[in-house]
Coordinates of C-alpha atoms (C1' of nucleotides) in Angstrom, one line a residue:
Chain A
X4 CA 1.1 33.4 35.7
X5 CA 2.6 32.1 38.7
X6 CA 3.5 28.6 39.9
X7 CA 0.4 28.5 42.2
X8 CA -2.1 29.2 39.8
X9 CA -0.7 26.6 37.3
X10 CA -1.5 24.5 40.3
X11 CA -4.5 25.6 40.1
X12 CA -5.7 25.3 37.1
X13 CA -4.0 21.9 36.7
X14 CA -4.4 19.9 40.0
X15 CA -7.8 18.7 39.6
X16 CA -6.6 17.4 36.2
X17 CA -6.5 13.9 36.1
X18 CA -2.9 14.0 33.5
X19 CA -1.5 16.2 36.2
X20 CA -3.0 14.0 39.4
X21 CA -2.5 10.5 37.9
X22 CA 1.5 9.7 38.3
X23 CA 1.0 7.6 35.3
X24 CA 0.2 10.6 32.9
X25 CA 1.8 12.9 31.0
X26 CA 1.9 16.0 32.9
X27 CA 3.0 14.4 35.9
X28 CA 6.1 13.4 34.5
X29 CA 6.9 17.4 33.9
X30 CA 8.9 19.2 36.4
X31 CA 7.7 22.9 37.6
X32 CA 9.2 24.9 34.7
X33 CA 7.9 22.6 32.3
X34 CA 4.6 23.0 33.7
X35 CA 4.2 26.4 34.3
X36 CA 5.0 26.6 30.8
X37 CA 2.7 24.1 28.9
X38 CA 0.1 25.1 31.4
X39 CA 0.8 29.0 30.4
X40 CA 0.3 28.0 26.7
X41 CA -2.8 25.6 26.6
X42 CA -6.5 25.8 26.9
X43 CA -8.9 23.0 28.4
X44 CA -12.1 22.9 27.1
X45 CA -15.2 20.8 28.0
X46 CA -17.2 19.5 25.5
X47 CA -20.6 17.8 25.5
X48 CA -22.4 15.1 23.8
X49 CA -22.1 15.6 19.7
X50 CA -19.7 18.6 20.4
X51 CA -17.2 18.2 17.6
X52 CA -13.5 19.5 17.3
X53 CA -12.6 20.3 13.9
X54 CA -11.1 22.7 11.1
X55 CA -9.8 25.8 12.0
X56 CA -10.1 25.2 16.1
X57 CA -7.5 22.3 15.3
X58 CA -5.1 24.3 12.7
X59 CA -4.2 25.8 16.0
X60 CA -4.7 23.6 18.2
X61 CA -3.9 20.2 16.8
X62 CA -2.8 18.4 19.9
X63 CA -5.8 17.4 22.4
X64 CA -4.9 15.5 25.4
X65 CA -8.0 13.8 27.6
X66 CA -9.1 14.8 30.8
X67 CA -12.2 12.8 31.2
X68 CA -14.8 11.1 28.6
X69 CA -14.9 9.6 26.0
X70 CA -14.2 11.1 22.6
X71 CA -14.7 9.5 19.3
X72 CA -13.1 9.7 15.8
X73 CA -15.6 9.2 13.4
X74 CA -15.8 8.3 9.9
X75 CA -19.2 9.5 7.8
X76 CA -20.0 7.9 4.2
X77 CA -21.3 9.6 1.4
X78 CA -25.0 7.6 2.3
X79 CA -25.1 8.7 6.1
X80 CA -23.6 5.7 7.2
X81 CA -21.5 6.8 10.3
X82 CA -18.7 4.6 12.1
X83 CA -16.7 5.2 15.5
X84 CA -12.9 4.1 14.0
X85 CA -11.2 4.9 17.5
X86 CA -12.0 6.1 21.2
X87 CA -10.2 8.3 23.4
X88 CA -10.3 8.4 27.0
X89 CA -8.0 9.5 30.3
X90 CA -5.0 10.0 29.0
X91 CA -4.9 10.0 25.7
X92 CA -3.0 12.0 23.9
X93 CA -4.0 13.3 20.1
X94 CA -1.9 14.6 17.8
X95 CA -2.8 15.9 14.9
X96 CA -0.2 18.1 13.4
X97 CA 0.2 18.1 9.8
X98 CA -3.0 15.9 9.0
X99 CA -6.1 18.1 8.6
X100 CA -5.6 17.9 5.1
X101 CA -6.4 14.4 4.6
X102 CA -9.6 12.1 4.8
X103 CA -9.6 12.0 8.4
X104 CA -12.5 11.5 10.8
X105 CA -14.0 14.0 13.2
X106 CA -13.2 14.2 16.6
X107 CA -16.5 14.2 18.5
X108 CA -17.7 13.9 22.3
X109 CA -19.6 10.8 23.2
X110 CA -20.6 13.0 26.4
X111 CA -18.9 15.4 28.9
X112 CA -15.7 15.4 28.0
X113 CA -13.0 17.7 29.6
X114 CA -9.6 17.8 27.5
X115 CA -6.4 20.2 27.3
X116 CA -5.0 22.1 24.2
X117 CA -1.5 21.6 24.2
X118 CA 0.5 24.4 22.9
X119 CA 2.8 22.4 20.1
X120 CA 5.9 24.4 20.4
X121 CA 5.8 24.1 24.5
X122 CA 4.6 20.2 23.5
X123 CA 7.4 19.4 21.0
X124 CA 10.0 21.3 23.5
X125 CA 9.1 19.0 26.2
X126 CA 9.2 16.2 23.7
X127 CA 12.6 16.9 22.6
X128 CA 14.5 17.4 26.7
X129 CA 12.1 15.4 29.3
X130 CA 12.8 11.6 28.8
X131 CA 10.4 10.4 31.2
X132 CA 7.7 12.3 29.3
X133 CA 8.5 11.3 25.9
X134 CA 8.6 7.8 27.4
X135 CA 5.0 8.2 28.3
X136 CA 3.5 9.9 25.0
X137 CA 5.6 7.7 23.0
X138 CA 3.7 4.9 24.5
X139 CA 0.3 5.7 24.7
X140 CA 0.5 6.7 21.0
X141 CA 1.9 3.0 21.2
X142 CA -1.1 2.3 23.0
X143 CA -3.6 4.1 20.1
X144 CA -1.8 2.2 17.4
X145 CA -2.2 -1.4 19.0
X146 CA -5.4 -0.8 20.2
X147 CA -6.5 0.2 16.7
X148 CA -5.2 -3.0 15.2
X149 CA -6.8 -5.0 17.7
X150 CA -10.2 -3.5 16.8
X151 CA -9.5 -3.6 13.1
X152 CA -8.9 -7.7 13.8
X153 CA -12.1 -7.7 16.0
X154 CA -14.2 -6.4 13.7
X155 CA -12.8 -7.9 10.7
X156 CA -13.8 -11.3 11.2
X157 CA -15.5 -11.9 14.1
X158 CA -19.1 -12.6 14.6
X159 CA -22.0 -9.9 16.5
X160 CA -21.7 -11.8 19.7
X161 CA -17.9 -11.9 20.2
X162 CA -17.3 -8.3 19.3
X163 CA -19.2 -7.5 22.4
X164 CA -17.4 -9.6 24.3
X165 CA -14.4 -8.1 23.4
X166 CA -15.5 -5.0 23.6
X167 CA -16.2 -5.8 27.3
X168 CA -12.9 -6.8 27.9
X169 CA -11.7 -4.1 26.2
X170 CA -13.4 -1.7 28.9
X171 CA -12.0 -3.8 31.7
X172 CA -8.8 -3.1 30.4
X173 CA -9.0 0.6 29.7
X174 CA -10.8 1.2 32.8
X175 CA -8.4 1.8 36.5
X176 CA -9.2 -1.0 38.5
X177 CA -11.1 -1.1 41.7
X178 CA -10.1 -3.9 43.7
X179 CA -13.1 -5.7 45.2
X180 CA -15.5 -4.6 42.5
X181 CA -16.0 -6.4 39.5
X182 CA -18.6 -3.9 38.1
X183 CA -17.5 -2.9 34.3
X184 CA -18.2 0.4 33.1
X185 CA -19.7 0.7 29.6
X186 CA -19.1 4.5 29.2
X187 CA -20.9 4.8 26.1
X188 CA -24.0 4.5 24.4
X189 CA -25.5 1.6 22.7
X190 CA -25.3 3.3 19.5
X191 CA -22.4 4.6 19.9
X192 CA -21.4 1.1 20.8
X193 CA -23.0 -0.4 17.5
X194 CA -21.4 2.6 15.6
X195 CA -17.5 1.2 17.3
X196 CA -18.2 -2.8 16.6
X197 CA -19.7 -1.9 13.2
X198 CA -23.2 -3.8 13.7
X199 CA -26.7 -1.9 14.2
X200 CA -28.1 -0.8 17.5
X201 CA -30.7 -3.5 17.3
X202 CA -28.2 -6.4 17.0
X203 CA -26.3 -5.0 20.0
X204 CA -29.5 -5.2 21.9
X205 CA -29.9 -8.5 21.3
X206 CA -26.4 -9.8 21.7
X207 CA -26.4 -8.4 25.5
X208 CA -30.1 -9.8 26.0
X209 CA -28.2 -13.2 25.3
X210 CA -25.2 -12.7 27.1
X211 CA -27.9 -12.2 30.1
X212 CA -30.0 -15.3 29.1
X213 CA -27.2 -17.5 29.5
X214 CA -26.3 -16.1 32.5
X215 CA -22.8 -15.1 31.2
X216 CA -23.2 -11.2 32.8
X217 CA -26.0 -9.1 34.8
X218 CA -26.1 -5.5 33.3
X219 CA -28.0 -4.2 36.1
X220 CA -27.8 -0.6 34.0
X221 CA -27.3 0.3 31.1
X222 CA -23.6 1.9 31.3
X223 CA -22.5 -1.2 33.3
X224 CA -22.4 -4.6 33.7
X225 CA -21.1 -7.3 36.5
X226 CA -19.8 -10.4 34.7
X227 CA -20.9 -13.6 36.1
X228 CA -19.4 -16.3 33.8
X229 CA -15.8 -14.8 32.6
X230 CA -14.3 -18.1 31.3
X231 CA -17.0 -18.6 28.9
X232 CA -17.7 -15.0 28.1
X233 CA -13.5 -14.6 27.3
X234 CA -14.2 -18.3 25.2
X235 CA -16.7 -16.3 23.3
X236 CA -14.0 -12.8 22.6
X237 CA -11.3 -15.3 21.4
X238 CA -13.5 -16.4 18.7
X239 CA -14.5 -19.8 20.1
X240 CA -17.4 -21.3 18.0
X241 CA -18.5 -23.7 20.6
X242 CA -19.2 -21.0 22.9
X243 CA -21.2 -19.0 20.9
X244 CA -23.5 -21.3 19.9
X245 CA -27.0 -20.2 20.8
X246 CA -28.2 -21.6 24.1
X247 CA -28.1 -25.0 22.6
X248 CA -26.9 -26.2 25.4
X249 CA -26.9 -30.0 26.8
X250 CA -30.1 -30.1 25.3
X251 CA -30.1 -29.4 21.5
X252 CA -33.0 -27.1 21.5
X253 CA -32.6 -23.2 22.2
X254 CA -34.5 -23.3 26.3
X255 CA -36.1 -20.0 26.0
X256 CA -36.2 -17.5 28.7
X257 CA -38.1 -18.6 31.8
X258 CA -39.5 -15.8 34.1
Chain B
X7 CA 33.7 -1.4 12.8
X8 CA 34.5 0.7 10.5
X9 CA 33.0 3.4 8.6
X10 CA 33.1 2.1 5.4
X11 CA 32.0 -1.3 6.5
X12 CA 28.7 0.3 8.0
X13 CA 28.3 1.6 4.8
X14 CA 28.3 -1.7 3.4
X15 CA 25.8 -3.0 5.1
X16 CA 23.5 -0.2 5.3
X17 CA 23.6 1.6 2.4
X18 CA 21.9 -0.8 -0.1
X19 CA 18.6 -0.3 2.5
X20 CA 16.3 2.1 2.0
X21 CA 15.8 3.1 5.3
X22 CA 19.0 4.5 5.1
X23 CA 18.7 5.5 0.8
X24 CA 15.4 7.5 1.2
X25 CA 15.9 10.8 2.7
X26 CA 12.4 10.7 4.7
X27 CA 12.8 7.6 6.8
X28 CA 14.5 7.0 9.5
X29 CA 18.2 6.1 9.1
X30 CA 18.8 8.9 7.0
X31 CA 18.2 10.8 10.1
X32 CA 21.3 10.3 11.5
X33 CA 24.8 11.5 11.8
X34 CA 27.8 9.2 11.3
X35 CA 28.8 8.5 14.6
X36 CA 24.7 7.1 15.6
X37 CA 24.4 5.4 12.0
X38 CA 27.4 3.6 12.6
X39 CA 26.5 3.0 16.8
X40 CA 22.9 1.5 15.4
X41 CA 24.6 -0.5 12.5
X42 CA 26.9 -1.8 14.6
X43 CA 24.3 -3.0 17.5
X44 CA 21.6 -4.2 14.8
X45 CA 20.7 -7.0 12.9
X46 CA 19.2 -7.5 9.5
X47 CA 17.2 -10.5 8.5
X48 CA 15.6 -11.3 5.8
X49 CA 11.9 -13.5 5.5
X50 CA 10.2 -15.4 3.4
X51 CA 6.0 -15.9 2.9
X52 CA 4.8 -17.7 6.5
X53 CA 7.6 -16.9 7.9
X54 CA 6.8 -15.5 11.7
X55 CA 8.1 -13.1 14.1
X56 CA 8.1 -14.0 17.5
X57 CA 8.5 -15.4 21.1
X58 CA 12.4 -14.6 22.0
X59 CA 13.1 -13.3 19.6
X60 CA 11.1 -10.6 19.8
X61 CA 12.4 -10.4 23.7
X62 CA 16.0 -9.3 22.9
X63 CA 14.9 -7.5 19.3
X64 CA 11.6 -5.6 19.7
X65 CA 11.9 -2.9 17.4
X66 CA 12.2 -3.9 13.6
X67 CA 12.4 -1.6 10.9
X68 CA 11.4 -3.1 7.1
X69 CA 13.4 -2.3 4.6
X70 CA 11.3 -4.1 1.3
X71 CA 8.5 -6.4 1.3
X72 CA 5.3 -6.7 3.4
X73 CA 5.1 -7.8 7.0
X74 CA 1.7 -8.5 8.3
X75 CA 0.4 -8.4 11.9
X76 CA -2.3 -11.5 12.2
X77 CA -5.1 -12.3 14.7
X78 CA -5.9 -15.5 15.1
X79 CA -9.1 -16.9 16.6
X80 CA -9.3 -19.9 18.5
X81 CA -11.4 -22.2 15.6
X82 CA -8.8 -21.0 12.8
X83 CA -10.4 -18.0 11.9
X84 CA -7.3 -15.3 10.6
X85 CA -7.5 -12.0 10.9
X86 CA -4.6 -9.6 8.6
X87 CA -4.9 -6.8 11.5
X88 CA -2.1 -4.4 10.1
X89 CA 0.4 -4.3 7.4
X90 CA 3.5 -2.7 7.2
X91 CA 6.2 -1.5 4.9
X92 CA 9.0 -0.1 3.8
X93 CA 9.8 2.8 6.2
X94 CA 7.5 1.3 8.9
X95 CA 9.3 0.9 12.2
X96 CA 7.3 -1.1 14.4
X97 CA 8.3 -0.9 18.5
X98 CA 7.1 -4.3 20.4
X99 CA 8.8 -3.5 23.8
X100 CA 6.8 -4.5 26.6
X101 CA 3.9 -5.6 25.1
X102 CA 4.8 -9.5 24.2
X103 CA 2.5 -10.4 27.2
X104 CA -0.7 -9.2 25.9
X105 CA -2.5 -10.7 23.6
X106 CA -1.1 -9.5 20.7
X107 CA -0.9 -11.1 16.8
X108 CA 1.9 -12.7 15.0
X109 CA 4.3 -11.2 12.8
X110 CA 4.1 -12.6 9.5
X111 CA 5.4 -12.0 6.3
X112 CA 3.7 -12.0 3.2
X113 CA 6.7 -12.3 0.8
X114 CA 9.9 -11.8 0.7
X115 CA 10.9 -9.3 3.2
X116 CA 13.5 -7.5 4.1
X117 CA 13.7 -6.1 7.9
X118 CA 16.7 -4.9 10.4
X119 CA 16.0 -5.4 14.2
X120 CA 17.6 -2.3 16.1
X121 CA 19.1 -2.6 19.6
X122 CA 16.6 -1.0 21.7
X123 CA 19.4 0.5 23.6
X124 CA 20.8 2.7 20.6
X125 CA 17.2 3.5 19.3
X126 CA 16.7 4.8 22.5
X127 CA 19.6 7.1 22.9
X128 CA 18.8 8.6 19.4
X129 CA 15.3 9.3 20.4
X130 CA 16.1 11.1 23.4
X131 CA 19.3 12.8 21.0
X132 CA 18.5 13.8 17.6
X133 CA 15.1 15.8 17.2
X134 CA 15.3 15.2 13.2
X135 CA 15.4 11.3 14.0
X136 CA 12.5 11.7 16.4
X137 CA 10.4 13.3 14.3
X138 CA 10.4 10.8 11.5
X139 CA 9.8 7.8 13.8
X140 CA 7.0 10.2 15.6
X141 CA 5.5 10.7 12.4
X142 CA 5.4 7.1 11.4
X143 CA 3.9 5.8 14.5
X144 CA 1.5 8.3 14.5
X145 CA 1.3 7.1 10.7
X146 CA 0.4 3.6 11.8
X147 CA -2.4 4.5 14.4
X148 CA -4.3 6.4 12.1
X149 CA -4.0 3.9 9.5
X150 CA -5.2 1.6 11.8
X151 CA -8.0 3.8 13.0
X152 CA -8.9 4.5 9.2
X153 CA -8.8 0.6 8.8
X154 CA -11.4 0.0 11.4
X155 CA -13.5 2.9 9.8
X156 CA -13.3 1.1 6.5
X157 CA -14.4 -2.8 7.7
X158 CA -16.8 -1.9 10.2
X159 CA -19.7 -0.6 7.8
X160 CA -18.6 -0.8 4.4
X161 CA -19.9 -3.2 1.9
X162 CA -17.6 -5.7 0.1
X163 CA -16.6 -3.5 -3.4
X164 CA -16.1 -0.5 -0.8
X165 CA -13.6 -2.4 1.1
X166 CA -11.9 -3.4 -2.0
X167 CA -12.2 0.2 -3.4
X168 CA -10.9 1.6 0.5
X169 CA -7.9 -0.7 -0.2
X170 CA -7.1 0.0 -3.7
X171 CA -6.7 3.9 -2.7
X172 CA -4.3 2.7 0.3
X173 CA -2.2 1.1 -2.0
X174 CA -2.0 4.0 -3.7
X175 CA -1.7 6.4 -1.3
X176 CA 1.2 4.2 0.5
X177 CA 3.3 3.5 -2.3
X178 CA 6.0 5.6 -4.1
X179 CA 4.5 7.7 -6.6
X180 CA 5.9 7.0 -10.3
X181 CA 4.6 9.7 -12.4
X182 CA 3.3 8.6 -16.0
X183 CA 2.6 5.5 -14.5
X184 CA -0.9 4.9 -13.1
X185 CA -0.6 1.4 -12.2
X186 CA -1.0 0.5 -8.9
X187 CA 0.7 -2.1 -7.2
X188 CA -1.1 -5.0 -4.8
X189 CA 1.5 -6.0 -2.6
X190 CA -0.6 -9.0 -1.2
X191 CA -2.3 -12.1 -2.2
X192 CA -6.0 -12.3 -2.4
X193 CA -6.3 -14.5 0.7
X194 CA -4.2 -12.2 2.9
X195 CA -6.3 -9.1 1.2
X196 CA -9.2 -11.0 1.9
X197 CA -8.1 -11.2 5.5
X198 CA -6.7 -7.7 6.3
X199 CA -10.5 -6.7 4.6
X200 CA -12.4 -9.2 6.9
X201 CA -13.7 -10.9 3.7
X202 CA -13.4 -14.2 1.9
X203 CA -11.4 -14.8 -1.1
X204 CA -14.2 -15.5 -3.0
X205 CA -15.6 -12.6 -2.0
X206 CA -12.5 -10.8 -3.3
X207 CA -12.6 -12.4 -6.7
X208 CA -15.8 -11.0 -7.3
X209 CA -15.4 -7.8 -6.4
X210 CA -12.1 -7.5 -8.6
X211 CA -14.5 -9.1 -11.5
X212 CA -17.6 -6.5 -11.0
X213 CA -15.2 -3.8 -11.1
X214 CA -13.6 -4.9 -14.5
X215 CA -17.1 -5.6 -15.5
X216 CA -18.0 -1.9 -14.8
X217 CA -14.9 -0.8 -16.4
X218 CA -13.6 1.1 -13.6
X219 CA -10.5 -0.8 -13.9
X220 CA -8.4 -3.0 -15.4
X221 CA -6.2 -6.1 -13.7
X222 CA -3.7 -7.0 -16.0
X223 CA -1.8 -9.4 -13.9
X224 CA -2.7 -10.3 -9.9
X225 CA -0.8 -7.8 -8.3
X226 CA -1.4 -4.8 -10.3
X227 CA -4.3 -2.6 -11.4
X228 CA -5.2 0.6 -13.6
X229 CA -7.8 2.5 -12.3
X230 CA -9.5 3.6 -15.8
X231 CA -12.4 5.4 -13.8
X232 CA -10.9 7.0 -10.9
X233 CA -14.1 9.6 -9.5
X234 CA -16.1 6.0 -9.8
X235 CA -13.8 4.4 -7.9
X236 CA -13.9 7.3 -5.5
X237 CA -17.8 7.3 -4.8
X238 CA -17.1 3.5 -4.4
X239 CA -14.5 3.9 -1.3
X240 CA -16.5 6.5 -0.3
X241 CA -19.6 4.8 0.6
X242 CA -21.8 6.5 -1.9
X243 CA -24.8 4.0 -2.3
X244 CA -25.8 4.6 -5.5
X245 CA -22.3 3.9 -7.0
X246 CA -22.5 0.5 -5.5
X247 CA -25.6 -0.8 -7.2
X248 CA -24.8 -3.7 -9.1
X249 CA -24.8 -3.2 -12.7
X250 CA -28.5 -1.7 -12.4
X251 CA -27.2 1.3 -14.7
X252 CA -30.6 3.4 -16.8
X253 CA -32.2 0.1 -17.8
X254 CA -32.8 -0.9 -14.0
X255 CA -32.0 -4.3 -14.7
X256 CA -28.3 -6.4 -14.5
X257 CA -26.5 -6.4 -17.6
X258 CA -25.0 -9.7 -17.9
X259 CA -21.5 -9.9 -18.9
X260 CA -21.5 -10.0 -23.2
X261 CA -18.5 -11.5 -24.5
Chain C
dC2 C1' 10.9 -30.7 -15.9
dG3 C1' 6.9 -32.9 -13.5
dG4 C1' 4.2 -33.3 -9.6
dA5 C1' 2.5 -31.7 -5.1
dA6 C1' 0.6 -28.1 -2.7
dC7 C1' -1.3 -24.0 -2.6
dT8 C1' -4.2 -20.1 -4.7
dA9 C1' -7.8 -18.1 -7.5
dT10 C1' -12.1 -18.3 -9.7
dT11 C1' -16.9 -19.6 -10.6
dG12 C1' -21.5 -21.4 -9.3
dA13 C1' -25.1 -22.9 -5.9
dT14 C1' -27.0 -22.5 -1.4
dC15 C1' -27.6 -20.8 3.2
dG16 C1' -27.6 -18.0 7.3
dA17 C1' -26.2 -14.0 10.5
dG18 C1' -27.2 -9.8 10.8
dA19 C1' -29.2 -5.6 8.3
dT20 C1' -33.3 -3.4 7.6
dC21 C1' -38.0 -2.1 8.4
dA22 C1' -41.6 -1.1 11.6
dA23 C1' -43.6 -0.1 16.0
dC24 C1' -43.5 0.9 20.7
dG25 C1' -41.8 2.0 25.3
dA26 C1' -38.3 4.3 28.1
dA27 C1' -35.0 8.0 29.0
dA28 C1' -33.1 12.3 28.6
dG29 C1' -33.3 17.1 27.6
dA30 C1' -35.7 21.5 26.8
dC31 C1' -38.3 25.2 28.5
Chain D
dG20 C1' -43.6 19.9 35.9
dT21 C1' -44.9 18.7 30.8
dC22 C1' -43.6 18.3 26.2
dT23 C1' -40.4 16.8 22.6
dT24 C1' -36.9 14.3 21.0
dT25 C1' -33.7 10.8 21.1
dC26 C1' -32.6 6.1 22.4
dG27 C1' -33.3 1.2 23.3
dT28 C1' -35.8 -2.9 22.6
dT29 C1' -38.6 -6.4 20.2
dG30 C1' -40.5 -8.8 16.2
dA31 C1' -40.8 -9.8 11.0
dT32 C1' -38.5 -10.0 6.8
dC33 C1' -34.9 -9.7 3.5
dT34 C1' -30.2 -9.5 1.6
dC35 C1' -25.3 -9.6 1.2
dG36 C1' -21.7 -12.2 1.7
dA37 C1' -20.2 -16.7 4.0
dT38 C1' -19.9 -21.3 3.1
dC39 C1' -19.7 -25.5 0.3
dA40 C1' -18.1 -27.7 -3.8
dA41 C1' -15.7 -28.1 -8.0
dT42 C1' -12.3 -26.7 -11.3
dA43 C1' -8.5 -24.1 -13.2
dG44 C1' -4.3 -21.8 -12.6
dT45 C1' 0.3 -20.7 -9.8
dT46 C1' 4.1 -21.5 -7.2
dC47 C1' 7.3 -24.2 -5.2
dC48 C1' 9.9 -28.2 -4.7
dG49 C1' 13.3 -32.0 -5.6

DNA sequence: CGGAACTATTGATCGAGATCAACGAAAGAC
DNA sequence: GTCTTTCGTTGATCTCGATCAATAGTTCCG
């Protein structure tokens, strides 16, 4: 395969385009190589990557989506434990055999197959690109402790507020727009902050009532009070105290 | 420094005494580089991790004891996000400024902070050496990710159950010896399961009731029905049901 | 050792969110 | 396009575990 052809199979690939990611910290040899060894793949919603497809393919690195690692209980009960987006790289060499979720597509999802021996090669003589996968895997660990603490102790309404911050974050800003993407589902959403679809509903329904954000659809929303909606993340009582307000009495929705 | 010296220092610590972890990694010449630019310390219960200190030693490895990463939300409310132990290496750099939890311990512990500098050079030198702290890392996020899988949709005894496996799993395996070792109190298993002590002391009680296992002193168990146990972590329903059994009514405790 | 401070357990009560049920709105399928 | 299925929302009820309260047991000090 020659050097144009990597390019362009790998140009409109945002790990390649995005200076940030890890293919565009490989030079052209590197490239031509990893590129020469993997296989992208797009998945779509419920599409689920698994046994033998990761034997030999056990690192996944994200194009664009969202994919989920989910955990299913012996009753049906399903959870989201961690999502993957843009960059992300998964590694999963060497852990098939335990008790590990599935790796499942919360939508269109477009990832890369890294060969391992290319990968671990690169991993071993590139600094600036062990640099980057070291810290995203960073990244995955410390985001996966945060959520553990969010969900651990905090109440219905603050894990949605942190999970709204938590898209902010993870999402590239775009100056002059304050619009957040919610790039998943509602139950998919309940199924992440361990509550039911029905609570979410409501807990968004309130964040509107008291005027603290506008979800104008419902993959986004525009936040209209951020002090008071970041009071209610950090685990602020006060703040989440139903629309008591100045007045002691819930004021109920006026049309 | 010489030789011998670093030997001194480093050679009663297991990251260096335990073939799989990290320090044994290393040739002479970068054991005695790292020994030379690192620091041990040792902590005591509350003691924390932090500010500065963290600035000019981000990456600590623990050599004994249990170090806890903790939440906390603005009305008190803890959260035990993460624990780590003997082998764990844990890599703060550059993430101080986000809103990240404490470092506490939860005993005595025993931890050396490494000079980013040398850590860094062995990474990008000694594939053996990068591979173990790879692994580990990639230990911790799944761990984590498992974590959130188990507190966001089990029920109480299933956390507990979840937890009691994890100790397992995580610590050294004696054969002939099937008692497991709880390296934390209640109240900090309580918060790393997003529970309440009570809650806790409860659970511990309904599985001794149910003679699944036996507690002889706070910090130890014997599982005396492990497939129970099991369908317990695992989120089987009908496992759960309190002491229902074939009569279809609770059997009260006859002493 | 003795006393202070923290930790663990047990019981009683309460509430946030799960669950059940029903309907309307999207999203795919063909 | 129409049909089917899945998803999201709202309301009513119930339950598990939080919370409050009291006591017993540990650990840690000087």
């Amino acid at each position: 395969m020659n050097r144009a052809e990597i390019k362009d199979k790998c140009k409109q690939c945002s790990i390649y385009a995005n200076g940030y990611l890890f293919c565009a910290q490989l030079d052209a040899d590197e490239l031509c190589a990893l590129s020469d060894h993997s296989r992208t793949l797009t998945m779509k919603r419920g599409d689920s990557l698994e046994g033998e497809a990761l034997g030999t393919w056990p690192i996944v690195a994200i194009d664009m989506g969202v994919l989920s690692m989910q955990h299913l209980l012996q009753d049906g009960r399903k959870t989201i434990a961690a999502l993957f987006m843009r960059g992300d790289i998964i590694d999963l060499r060497n852990i098939s055999n335990r008790n590990r979720g599935a790796l499942i597509a919360l939508g269109k999802v477009k990832l890369c197959r890294l060969s391992p021996r290319v990968f671990e090669q690169i991993m071993g003589k590139n600094p600036k690109a062990q640099k980057v996968i070291w810290e995203n895997l960073r990244d995955q660990a410390f985001r996966a402790m945060d959520h553990s603490g969010d969900i651990a102790k905090k109440q219905a309404l603050e894990k949605l507020a942190s999970f709204i911050f938590e898209c902010r974050n993870r999402q590239e800003k775009i100056p002059e727009c304050d619009t957040i993407d919610i790039p998943v589902r509602r139950i998919d959403l309940a199924e992440y902050l361990g509550m039911q679809p029905e609570t979410v509903s409501r807990c968004f329904k309130e964040l509107e009532q008291r005027e603290i954000l506008v979800a104008p659809r419902l993959n986004a929303v525009r936040i209209t009070n951020i002090p008071m909606l970041r009071r209610i993340a950090n685990g602020d009582r006060d703040a989440v105290i139903k629309d008591a307000g100045k007045h002691g009495f819930k004021v109920l929705k006026i049309a």
